[in-house]
Coordinates of C-alpha atoms in Angstrom, one line a residue:
E1 CA 38.8 -22.9 -73.4
P2 CA 38.9 -23.8 -69.9
E3 CA 38.1 -20.0 -68.9
E4 CA 35.0 -20.2 -71.0
E5 CA 33.9 -23.4 -69.4
T6 CA 34.2 -21.7 -65.9
K7 CA 32.2 -18.9 -67.2
D8 CA 29.4 -21.3 -68.4
V9 CA 29.3 -23.1 -65.1
A10 CA 29.3 -19.6 -62.9
M11 CA 26.5 -18.3 -65.2
E12 CA 24.4 -21.7 -64.9
E13 CA 25.0 -21.4 -61.0
N14 CA 24.0 -18.0 -61.1
N15 CA 20.9 -18.5 -63.0
K16 CA 19.9 -21.6 -61.0
E17 CA 20.4 -19.5 -57.8
N18 CA 18.2 -16.7 -59.1
K19 CA 15.5 -19.2 -60.2
E20 CA 15.5 -20.7 -56.5
T21 CA 15.2 -17.3 -55.1
T22 CA 12.1 -16.4 -57.5
T23 CA 10.6 -19.6 -56.5
T24 CA 11.0 -19.3 -52.7
N25 CA 9.6 -15.6 -52.9
G26 CA 6.6 -17.0 -54.7
D27 CA 6.2 -19.6 -52.4
D28 CA 6.6 -17.4 -49.3
D29 CA 3.5 -15.0 -51.1
K30 CA 1.2 -18.0 -50.9
V31 CA 2.5 -18.9 -47.7
L32 CA 1.9 -15.3 -46.0
E33 CA -1.3 -15.2 -47.5
G34 CA -2.4 -18.5 -45.8
L35 CA -0.8 -17.5 -42.5
K36 CA -2.7 -13.9 -42.5
E37 CA -6.1 -15.9 -42.8
R38 CA -5.1 -18.3 -39.7
L39 CA -3.9 -15.4 -37.7
E40 CA -6.9 -13.5 -38.2
F41 CA -9.1 -16.4 -37.6
F42 CA -7.4 -17.9 -34.4
F43 CA -7.0 -14.5 -32.6
S44 CA -10.6 -13.5 -33.6
D45 CA -13.3 -13.0 -31.0
A46 CA -15.3 -15.7 -32.8
N47 CA -13.0 -18.3 -32.6
L48 CA -11.7 -17.3 -28.8
R49 CA -15.2 -17.8 -27.5
I50 CA -15.0 -21.4 -28.5
D51 CA -11.3 -22.3 -28.4
R52 CA -10.8 -23.3 -25.0
F53 CA -7.0 -23.9 -25.6
M54 CA -6.4 -20.3 -26.6
R55 CA -8.4 -19.0 -23.7
I56 CA -6.1 -20.9 -21.1
E57 CA -2.9 -19.7 -22.7
F58 CA -4.3 -15.9 -22.7
W59 CA -5.9 -16.4 -19.3
E60 CA -4.6 -19.2 -17.1
K61 CA -0.9 -19.1 -18.1
K62 CA 0.2 -16.0 -16.2
E63 CA 3.7 -16.1 -17.6
N64 CA 2.2 -15.4 -21.2
E65 CA 0.8 -12.1 -20.1
G66 CA -2.2 -12.6 -22.5
R67 CA 0.0 -13.9 -25.4
I68 CA 0.7 -17.2 -27.1
S69 CA 4.3 -18.3 -28.2
V70 CA 5.6 -18.4 -31.5
E71 CA 6.8 -22.0 -31.0
T72 CA 3.2 -22.9 -29.8
L73 CA 1.4 -21.5 -32.7
L74 CA 3.9 -23.1 -35.4
K75 CA 2.7 -26.5 -33.9
F76 CA -1.1 -26.0 -34.7
R77 CA -2.0 -28.2 -37.5
S78 CA -3.6 -25.8 -39.9
I79 CA -0.6 -23.4 -39.5
H80 CA 2.0 -25.9 -40.1
Q81 CA 0.2 -27.3 -43.3
K82 CA 0.6 -23.7 -44.9
F83 CA 4.3 -24.0 -45.1
V84 CA 6.0 -25.5 -48.0
P85 CA 7.5 -28.9 -47.5
D86 CA 11.5 -28.7 -46.0
T87 CA 10.9 -25.1 -44.9
S88 CA 13.6 -24.6 -42.1
D89 CA 12.1 -23.7 -38.5
E90 CA 13.9 -20.5 -38.7
H91 CA 12.2 -19.7 -41.9
K92 CA 8.8 -20.6 -40.6
K93 CA 9.3 -18.4 -37.6
K94 CA 10.3 -15.6 -39.6
L95 CA 7.2 -15.9 -42.1
L96 CA 4.9 -16.2 -38.9
L97 CA 6.4 -13.0 -37.4
Q98 CA 6.4 -11.1 -40.6
T99 CA 2.7 -12.1 -41.0
A100 CA 1.6 -10.9 -37.2
K101 CA 3.4 -7.6 -37.9
G102 CA 1.5 -7.1 -40.9
L103 CA -1.8 -7.0 -38.8
P104 CA -0.8 -4.1 -36.4
E105 CA -4.7 -3.3 -35.9
L106 CA -5.2 -7.0 -34.4
L107 CA -2.0 -8.3 -33.2
Q108 CA 1.3 -7.2 -31.8
V109 CA 4.7 -9.1 -31.2
N110 CA 6.8 -8.7 -28.0
K111 CA 10.5 -7.3 -28.1
E112 CA 12.2 -10.8 -27.9
E113 CA 9.9 -11.8 -30.9
T114 CA 8.8 -15.0 -29.2
M115 CA 5.3 -14.1 -28.2
I116 CA 2.2 -12.8 -30.2
G117 CA -0.8 -11.0 -28.7
R118 CA -4.0 -9.3 -29.6
V119 CA -3.7 -5.5 -29.4
V120 CA -7.2 -5.3 -28.0
P121 CA -7.0 -8.2 -25.1
F122 CA -10.0 -10.6 -25.2
T123 CA -11.7 -10.7 -21.5
K124 CA -14.4 -12.7 -20.1
E125 CA -16.9 -9.9 -20.7
M126 CA -16.6 -10.4 -24.3
M127 CA -17.5 -14.2 -24.1
D128 CA -21.2 -13.2 -25.0
G129 CA -20.3 -10.8 -27.4
N130 CA -21.4 -13.0 -30.3
I131 CA -25.1 -12.6 -29.8
P132 CA -26.0 -9.5 -31.6
L133 CA -23.6 -10.7 -34.3
S134 CA -24.9 -14.2 -34.9
L135 CA -28.0 -16.1 -36.8
F136 CA -29.6 -19.3 -36.4
V137 CA -30.0 -20.7 -39.8
D138 CA -32.2 -23.9 -40.3
K139 CA -32.8 -26.2 -43.4
I140 CA -29.5 -26.7 -44.1
P141 CA -29.3 -29.8 -46.9
V142 CA -28.4 -33.1 -45.3
V143 CA -27.8 -36.5 -47.1
T144 CA -29.6 -39.1 -44.7
E145 CA -29.1 -42.3 -47.0
G146 CA -26.9 -43.9 -49.6
A147 CA -28.1 -43.5 -53.3
K148 CA -27.2 -46.9 -54.1
E149 CA -28.0 -50.2 -52.6
E150 CA -24.5 -51.1 -51.9
E151 CA -23.9 -47.9 -49.8
K152 CA -26.6 -48.2 -47.4
S153 CA -24.8 -50.7 -45.0
N154 CA -22.1 -48.4 -44.5
F155 CA -23.5 -45.1 -44.9
S156 CA -23.3 -42.3 -42.4
P157 CA -25.4 -39.1 -42.6
H158 CA -23.7 -36.1 -43.7
Y159 CA -24.2 -32.5 -44.5
D160 CA -24.8 -31.9 -48.3
V161 CA -23.0 -28.9 -48.1
T162 CA -19.7 -27.5 -46.7
M163 CA -18.9 -24.4 -44.1
D164 CA -17.6 -22.6 -47.0
D165 CA -20.8 -23.0 -48.9
V166 CA -22.8 -21.7 -46.0
K167 CA -20.3 -18.8 -45.6
K168 CA -20.6 -17.9 -49.1
V169 CA -24.2 -17.4 -49.2
F170 CA -24.1 -15.1 -46.2
E171 CA -21.2 -13.2 -47.2
T172 CA -23.6 -11.0 -49.3
Y173 CA -24.4 -9.2 -46.3
G174 CA -20.7 -8.9 -45.0
K175 CA -17.6 -10.7 -43.8
V176 CA -18.5 -13.9 -41.9
A177 CA -16.3 -14.7 -38.7
L178 CA -17.6 -18.2 -38.1
V179 CA -19.9 -21.0 -39.3
K180 CA -20.7 -23.6 -36.8
M181 CA -22.6 -26.6 -38.3
R182 CA -24.4 -28.5 -35.7
Y183 CA -24.6 -32.1 -34.6
G184 CA -26.4 -34.2 -32.2
N185 CA -28.3 -37.4 -31.5
D186 CA -29.8 -39.3 -34.2
P187 CA -33.6 -38.7 -34.3
N188 CA -33.9 -42.4 -35.5
G189 CA -33.1 -43.6 -32.0
S190 CA -29.8 -45.2 -33.3
K191 CA -26.8 -44.8 -30.8
R192 CA -24.7 -43.1 -33.7
K193 CA -23.2 -39.9 -32.4
G194 CA -22.5 -36.6 -34.5
Y195 CA -25.7 -36.7 -36.4
P196 CA -26.2 -33.6 -38.7
L197 CA -29.2 -31.7 -37.5
G198 CA -29.6 -29.5 -40.5
C199 CA -29.0 -26.2 -39.0
A200 CA -25.8 -24.1 -38.1
F201 CA -24.5 -20.7 -36.4
V202 CA -23.5 -18.0 -38.5
E203 CA -21.5 -15.1 -36.8
F204 CA -20.7 -12.0 -38.8
H205 CA -17.8 -9.7 -37.8
K206 CA -20.2 -6.7 -37.6
E207 CA -23.6 -6.2 -36.0
E208 CA -24.9 -4.3 -39.2
S209 CA -24.5 -7.6 -41.3
A210 CA -26.5 -9.7 -39.1
K211 CA -29.2 -7.1 -38.8
K212 CA -29.2 -6.5 -42.7
A213 CA -29.6 -10.2 -43.1
L214 CA -32.7 -10.6 -40.8
E215 CA -34.2 -7.7 -42.4
D216 CA -34.2 -9.2 -45.7
L217 CA -34.7 -12.9 -44.9
K218 CA -37.0 -12.7 -41.7
S219 CA -38.9 -9.6 -41.6
E220 CA -42.7 -9.6 -42.8
E221 CA -42.0 -7.7 -46.0
K222 CA -39.2 -10.7 -46.7
K223 CA -37.2 -9.1 -49.5
Q224 CA -35.5 -12.3 -50.8
S225 CA -34.6 -15.7 -49.5
L226 CA -31.2 -18.0 -49.6
K227 CA -30.8 -21.4 -50.9
L228 CA -28.3 -24.1 -50.6
K229 CA -29.3 -27.3 -52.8
D230 CA -32.8 -26.2 -53.5
N231 CA -33.6 -25.6 -49.5
V232 CA -34.7 -22.3 -48.5
L233 CA -33.0 -21.2 -45.5
E234 CA -34.6 -20.3 -42.4
V235 CA -32.8 -17.6 -40.4
T236 CA -33.7 -16.4 -36.9
A237 CA -31.6 -13.9 -34.6
F238 CA -29.6 -16.0 -32.3
K239 CA -30.7 -14.1 -29.3
E240 CA -34.3 -15.2 -30.3
W241 CA -33.2 -18.8 -30.8
L242 CA -31.4 -18.6 -27.2
D243 CA -34.6 -17.0 -25.5
K244 CA -36.4 -20.0 -27.0
K245 CA -34.2 -22.6 -25.6
K246 CA -34.2 -21.1 -22.3
A247 CA -38.0 -21.0 -22.3
S248 CA -38.4 -24.4 -23.1
R249 CA -35.9 -25.7 -20.4
K250 CA -37.5 -23.4 -17.7
D251 CA -41.0 -24.8 -18.8
K252 CA -39.7 -28.6 -18.5
S253 CA -38.1 -27.8 -15.3
N254 CA -41.5 -26.1 -14.0
R255 CA -43.7 -28.9 -15.1
G256 CA -42.0 -31.3 -12.6
D257 CA -44.4 -34.1 -14.0
D258 CA -43.0 -37.6 -14.9
K259 CA -43.5 -38.0 -18.6
E260 CA -44.7 -41.7 -18.4
S261 CA -46.3 -42.1 -15.2
G262 CA -47.7 -38.6 -14.9
K263 CA -46.8 -38.5 -11.1
K264 CA -44.9 -35.7 -9.7
R265 CA -41.1 -35.8 -9.8
K266 CA -39.2 -36.7 -6.6
T267 CA -36.9 -34.1 -5.3
P268 CA -33.0 -35.3 -4.9
E269 CA -33.9 -34.8 -1.0
K270 CA -37.1 -37.0 -1.2
E271 CA -35.3 -39.8 -3.2
D272 CA -32.4 -40.1 -0.5
E273 CA -34.8 -40.3 2.2
E274 CA -36.4 -43.2 0.5
K275 CA -33.4 -44.8 -0.2
K276 CA -32.4 -44.8 3.5
E277 CA -35.8 -46.1 4.3
N278 CA -35.5 -49.1 1.9
G279 CA -32.0 -49.5 2.9
R280 CA -30.8 -48.7 -0.6
E281 CA -28.1 -45.9 -0.3
S282 CA -26.1 -44.9 -3.2
K283 CA -22.7 -46.2 -3.8
K284 CA -19.6 -44.2 -2.6
F285 CA -16.2 -44.3 -4.2
T286 CA -13.3 -44.8 -1.6
I287 CA -9.7 -45.4 -2.1
D288 CA -6.8 -46.1 0.1
W289 CA -4.4 -44.0 -1.6
K290 CA -0.6 -43.8 -0.7
P291 CA 1.5 -41.0 -0.6
K292 CA 4.2 -40.0 -3.2
C293 CA 2.4 -41.8 -6.0
V294 CA 1.4 -39.0 -8.3
I295 CA 3.3 -36.9 -10.6
D296 CA 2.1 -33.7 -11.6
V297 CA 2.9 -32.5 -15.1
K298 CA 2.5 -29.2 -16.8
S299 CA 3.5 -27.4 -20.2
L300 CA 2.7 -30.4 -22.1
P301 CA 2.5 -29.7 -26.0
S302 CA -0.8 -28.7 -27.6
G303 CA -2.5 -32.0 -29.5
C304 CA -0.7 -34.4 -27.5
S305 CA -3.1 -37.2 -26.0
R306 CA -3.1 -39.6 -23.0
E307 CA -1.4 -42.4 -25.3
D308 CA 1.4 -40.1 -26.3
I309 CA 2.2 -39.6 -22.6
R310 CA 1.9 -43.4 -21.7
D311 CA 4.3 -44.2 -24.6
V312 CA 7.0 -42.2 -23.5
I313 CA 6.7 -43.2 -19.7
K314 CA 6.4 -47.0 -20.7
P315 CA 10.0 -47.7 -21.6
C316 CA 11.0 -46.6 -18.1
L317 CA 8.7 -49.0 -16.3
G318 CA 9.3 -52.4 -15.0
E319 CA 7.0 -55.6 -15.4
G320 CA 5.2 -55.0 -12.0
D321 CA 4.9 -51.2 -12.6
D322 CA 1.3 -49.9 -13.1
I323 CA 0.4 -46.4 -14.1
Y324 CA -2.5 -44.3 -14.9
I325 CA -2.6 -41.1 -17.1
D326 CA -4.9 -38.4 -15.8
F327 CA -5.1 -36.2 -18.7
S328 CA -7.9 -34.9 -21.3
K329 CA -6.9 -33.9 -24.8
G330 CA -6.8 -30.2 -25.3
Q331 CA -5.2 -29.3 -21.8
T332 CA -1.6 -28.8 -21.3
S333 CA -1.6 -30.2 -17.6
G334 CA -2.3 -33.5 -16.1
A335 CA -0.9 -36.4 -13.7
I336 CA 0.9 -39.5 -13.9
R337 CA -0.5 -41.8 -11.1
F338 CA 1.3 -44.9 -9.9
S339 CA -0.5 -47.8 -8.2
S340 CA 2.1 -47.9 -5.3
P341 CA 5.1 -45.8 -3.9
S342 CA 8.2 -47.0 -5.6
E343 CA 11.6 -45.5 -6.7
K344 CA 10.3 -45.7 -10.2
V345 CA 8.2 -42.5 -9.2
Q346 CA 11.2 -40.4 -8.7
E347 CA 13.2 -41.9 -11.7
V348 CA 10.3 -40.9 -14.1
C349 CA 10.1 -37.5 -12.3
D350 CA 13.8 -36.8 -12.7
K351 CA 13.7 -38.1 -16.4
I352 CA 11.3 -35.8 -17.3
L353 CA 13.1 -32.8 -15.7
S354 CA 16.4 -33.6 -17.5
G355 CA 14.6 -33.8 -20.7
D356 CA 15.3 -37.8 -21.2
I357 CA 11.6 -38.1 -21.5
K358 CA 9.9 -35.9 -24.0
V359 CA 6.4 -35.6 -25.7
S360 CA 6.3 -35.0 -29.4
D361 CA 10.0 -33.8 -28.9
T362 CA 8.9 -31.2 -26.3
K363 CA 10.3 -30.9 -22.8
F364 CA 7.6 -30.4 -20.1
E365 CA 7.6 -30.1 -16.3
A366 CA 7.1 -32.3 -13.5
K367 CA 7.0 -32.8 -9.8
I368 CA 5.8 -35.4 -7.2
L369 CA 2.9 -34.2 -5.4
E370 CA 3.3 -34.0 -1.5
G371 CA 1.3 -32.3 1.4
E372 CA -1.6 -30.3 1.0
E373 CA -1.3 -30.6 -2.8
E374 CA -1.4 -34.1 -2.8
Q375 CA -4.4 -34.2 -0.5
E376 CA -6.2 -31.6 -2.8
Y377 CA -5.4 -33.7 -5.8
W378 CA -7.0 -37.1 -4.2
K379 CA -10.0 -35.1 -2.9
K380 CA -10.9 -33.7 -6.4
F381 CA -10.2 -37.4 -7.8
I382 CA -12.6 -38.9 -5.3
N383 CA -15.4 -36.1 -5.8
F384 CA -15.1 -36.7 -9.8
K385 CA -15.5 -40.8 -9.3
N386 CA -18.3 -40.3 -6.9
K387 CA -20.2 -38.1 -9.4
Q388 CA -19.6 -40.5 -12.1
L389 CA -21.1 -43.3 -10.0
K390 CA -24.2 -41.3 -9.4
F391 CA -24.4 -40.7 -13.0
R392 CA -24.5 -43.9 -14.0
E393 CA -26.8 -45.0 -11.0
E394 CA -29.3 -42.5 -12.3
N395 CA -29.0 -43.5 -15.9
G396 CA -29.2 -47.2 -14.9
R397 CA -32.6 -46.6 -13.2
K398 CA -34.0 -44.5 -16.1
N399 CA -33.0 -47.4 -18.4
K400 CA -34.4 -50.0 -16.3
K401 CA -37.8 -48.1 -16.0
G402 CA -37.8 -47.6 -19.8
R403 CA -37.5 -51.3 -20.5
F404 CA -40.6 -52.1 -18.2
N405 CA -42.7 -49.0 -19.6
R406 CA -42.4 -49.7 -23.3
G407 CA -45.4 -51.0 -25.2
G408 CA -45.3 -54.7 -26.2
R409 CA -46.0 -56.2 -29.7
K410 CA -49.6 -56.2 -30.7

């Protein structure tokens, strides 16, 4: 009897193991399919034209040699979401590399299996390559107000269709590489940003697809029309749309007339002369900067924010220590600026270099700026602040002028 019991236990364990293997393989198939779609998109010409982070990895990080690390790709949210929960880091890497190797016409993996790059490098000359492949699509349905009374107070205008809906109607002409819905200022004059403009750019993988769509949807003998939620879509070649935009800008620039007064617009030089005559010169930003107060940081993880950096530095600071994080989201480098020189500057720099301070559990590079590098940093900072002041000053004058020129109530 004990022998039989042992056999039963062994069989049960074996069945369990086989079941787990089958489940994992089934899950892996779904994961591989999702990863394939993501890698094809991230490394596509269409994405690289708009993805500044990827271009920095390819072009500006010389050590990458036109590639991006597997470690970095695994941190991309939409790639991370493709994996089954509790998948080990090693298995994630294995599946990502397997996917990349399965796209030999598009991607190549280095010998050490740490980096993935394109077979055909993406160059700066390819940045305008989307023009013959793209269409400007107008009349995309937008919901501008809530259907119910209780919805109206908290309502936000939004597109009544998704990017996938737009993609689907155009895929009758060929594979769509990218759909970019357009947003802008609220035409009703509110300060709300990100208002849906009811139009989009659609980019195909092949020029023939764009030509066929224009032939059918825009030519005089219009063969058919495309609809979304009963709206008939209006289609224009992207080049034609660009040319109209350029012509419109040029026309405004050449007019040189003030819209409200009808007077000839003053040149910047003339404005400066008048300011000096009236004793009203533009403000200039100055700063009495101290040496060895700036830590230059590099190789920050993608997706981190200014707050993430501040949060990991904060525990090292004393009560009187004041810092400013000079960083924009999407970049991989920045600066930590202290208000005055102190031992804390060196202490924080040392802790970053030793790995005691990490951002998103990632070690990054740091060094205290000195000499010419430090002077160059402050020169750029002062130039930036002066541009900011000039913009605010000019904007303020426009707003002031607008207030006095508006018509009163009748």
